[in-house]
């Protein structure tokens, strides 16, 4: 049996609101081929976007996708889903199915204000 560790953290882009972005669970141990659900919610006025990132040890952050309001936009070729709602007080969930060895990483969610500019 192969286990991997997934550690999560949350932050807000552009401001010092990190204490108002919450990600659960804070850490997790799962087996290969299992499914993981990571939830993120924030209490920041006018933030309607959640960004998801992954960082494998000693590597750069990898952008996984985003949720804008209630529509998920995973990166092309991503093996995960983004569901829920990115608005204040709502929950956005990153679901990773069929975990692999390279799924072992630190996962980050970030609250952001979407801009069409």
Coordinates of C-alpha atoms in Angstrom, one line a residue:
X1 CA 0.0 0.0 0.0
X2 CA 1.3 3.4 -1.0
X3 CA 0.3 6.4 1.0
X4 CA 0.8 10.1 0.3
X5 CA 0.4 13.2 2.3
X6 CA -1.6 16.2 1.1
X7 CA -1.1 19.4 3.0
X8 CA -3.4 22.4 2.4
X9 CA -3.1 26.1 3.0
X10 CA -5.2 29.0 2.0
X11 CA -4.5 32.7 1.2
X12 CA -5.9 35.8 -0.4
X13 CA -4.3 37.5 -3.4
X14 CA -3.5 41.1 -3.2
X15 CA -4.4 41.8 0.4
X16 CA -3.7 40.6 3.9
X17 CA -7.0 38.7 4.2
X18 CA -5.4 35.2 4.7
X19 CA -7.1 34.8 8.1
X20 CA -10.4 35.2 6.3
X21 CA -9.8 32.3 3.8
X22 CA -10.3 28.8 5.2
X23 CA -9.4 25.5 3.7
X24 CA -10.3 22.1 5.0
X25 CA -9.0 19.6 5.8
X26 CA -5.6 21.0 6.9
X27 CA -3.9 17.8 6.1
X28 CA -4.8 14.4 4.8
X29 CA -3.4 10.9 4.2
X30 CA -4.9 8.8 1.4
X31 CA -4.1 5.8 -0.7
X32 CA -3.4 5.7 -4.4
X33 CA -6.6 5.5 -6.5
X34 CA -8.7 7.1 -3.8
X35 CA -10.6 10.4 -4.1
X36 CA -9.8 13.6 -2.1
X37 CA -12.1 16.6 -1.6
X38 CA -10.6 19.9 -0.4
X39 CA -13.0 22.7 0.5
X40 CA -12.3 26.5 0.6
X41 CA -14.4 29.3 1.8
X42 CA -13.8 33.0 2.5
X43 CA -15.5 35.9 4.2
X44 CA -14.2 38.7 2.0
X45 CA -16.6 41.2 0.5
X46 CA -16.6 41.4 -3.3
X47 CA -14.4 38.4 -3.8
X48 CA -16.1 36.1 -6.3
X49 CA -13.2 33.9 -7.5
X50 CA -11.3 31.0 -5.9
X51 CA -8.0 30.0 -7.4
X52 CA -6.4 26.5 -6.8
X53 CA -2.7 25.7 -6.8
X54 CA -0.6 22.7 -6.2
X55 CA 3.1 22.6 -5.1
X56 CA 5.1 19.4 -5.2
X57 CA 8.2 19.5 -2.9
X58 CA 11.0 21.6 -4.3
X59 CA 9.0 22.7 -7.3
X60 CA 7.1 25.8 -8.4
X61 CA 3.4 26.4 -7.9
X62 CA 1.2 24.8 -10.5
X63 CA -2.1 26.5 -11.3
X64 CA -4.9 23.9 -11.2
X65 CA -7.9 26.1 -12.1
X66 CA -10.4 28.5 -10.7
X67 CA -14.0 28.9 -9.8
X68 CA -15.7 32.2 -10.8
X69 CA -18.9 32.7 -8.9
X70 CA -20.5 29.2 -9.4
X71 CA -18.7 28.0 -12.5
X72 CA -15.5 25.9 -12.3
X73 CA -12.7 26.3 -14.8
X74 CA -10.1 23.5 -14.3
X75 CA -7.0 23.8 -16.4
X76 CA -6.9 21.9 -19.7
X77 CA -5.9 18.3 -19.1
X78 CA -6.5 18.5 -15.3
X79 CA -7.6 15.3 -13.5
X80 CA -9.8 17.1 -11.0
X81 CA -13.1 19.0 -10.7
X82 CA -13.9 22.4 -9.2
X83 CA -17.5 22.7 -7.8
X84 CA -19.5 24.9 -5.6
X85 CA -19.5 28.7 -5.3
X86 CA -16.7 31.2 -4.9
X87 CA -18.7 34.0 -3.4
X88 CA -18.4 35.2 0.2
X89 CA -19.6 32.6 2.8
X90 CA -20.0 29.9 0.1
X91 CA -17.9 26.7 -0.3
X92 CA -15.7 25.8 -3.3
X93 CA -14.6 22.2 -3.5
X94 CA -11.6 20.8 -5.4
X95 CA -12.1 17.1 -6.1
X96 CA -9.1 15.0 -7.1
X97 CA -10.1 11.5 -8.3
X98 CA -7.9 8.4 -8.7
X99 CA -4.9 9.8 -6.7
X100 CA -1.5 9.1 -8.1
X101 CA 2.0 9.4 -6.6
X102 CA 2.4 12.9 -8.1
X103 CA -0.8 13.9 -6.3
X104 CA 1.3 14.2 -3.1
X105 CA 1.7 17.9 -2.6
X106 CA 0.7 21.1 -0.8
X107 CA -2.6 22.4 -2.2
X108 CA -3.5 26.1 -1.9
X109 CA -6.7 28.0 -2.4
X110 CA -6.8 31.7 -2.8
X111 CA -9.7 34.2 -2.8
X112 CA -9.5 36.9 -5.5
X113 CA -11.6 39.7 -6.9
X114 CA -12.4 38.9 -10.6
X115 CA -11.8 41.8 -13.0
X116 CA -12.9 42.0 -16.6
X117 CA -10.3 44.8 -17.2

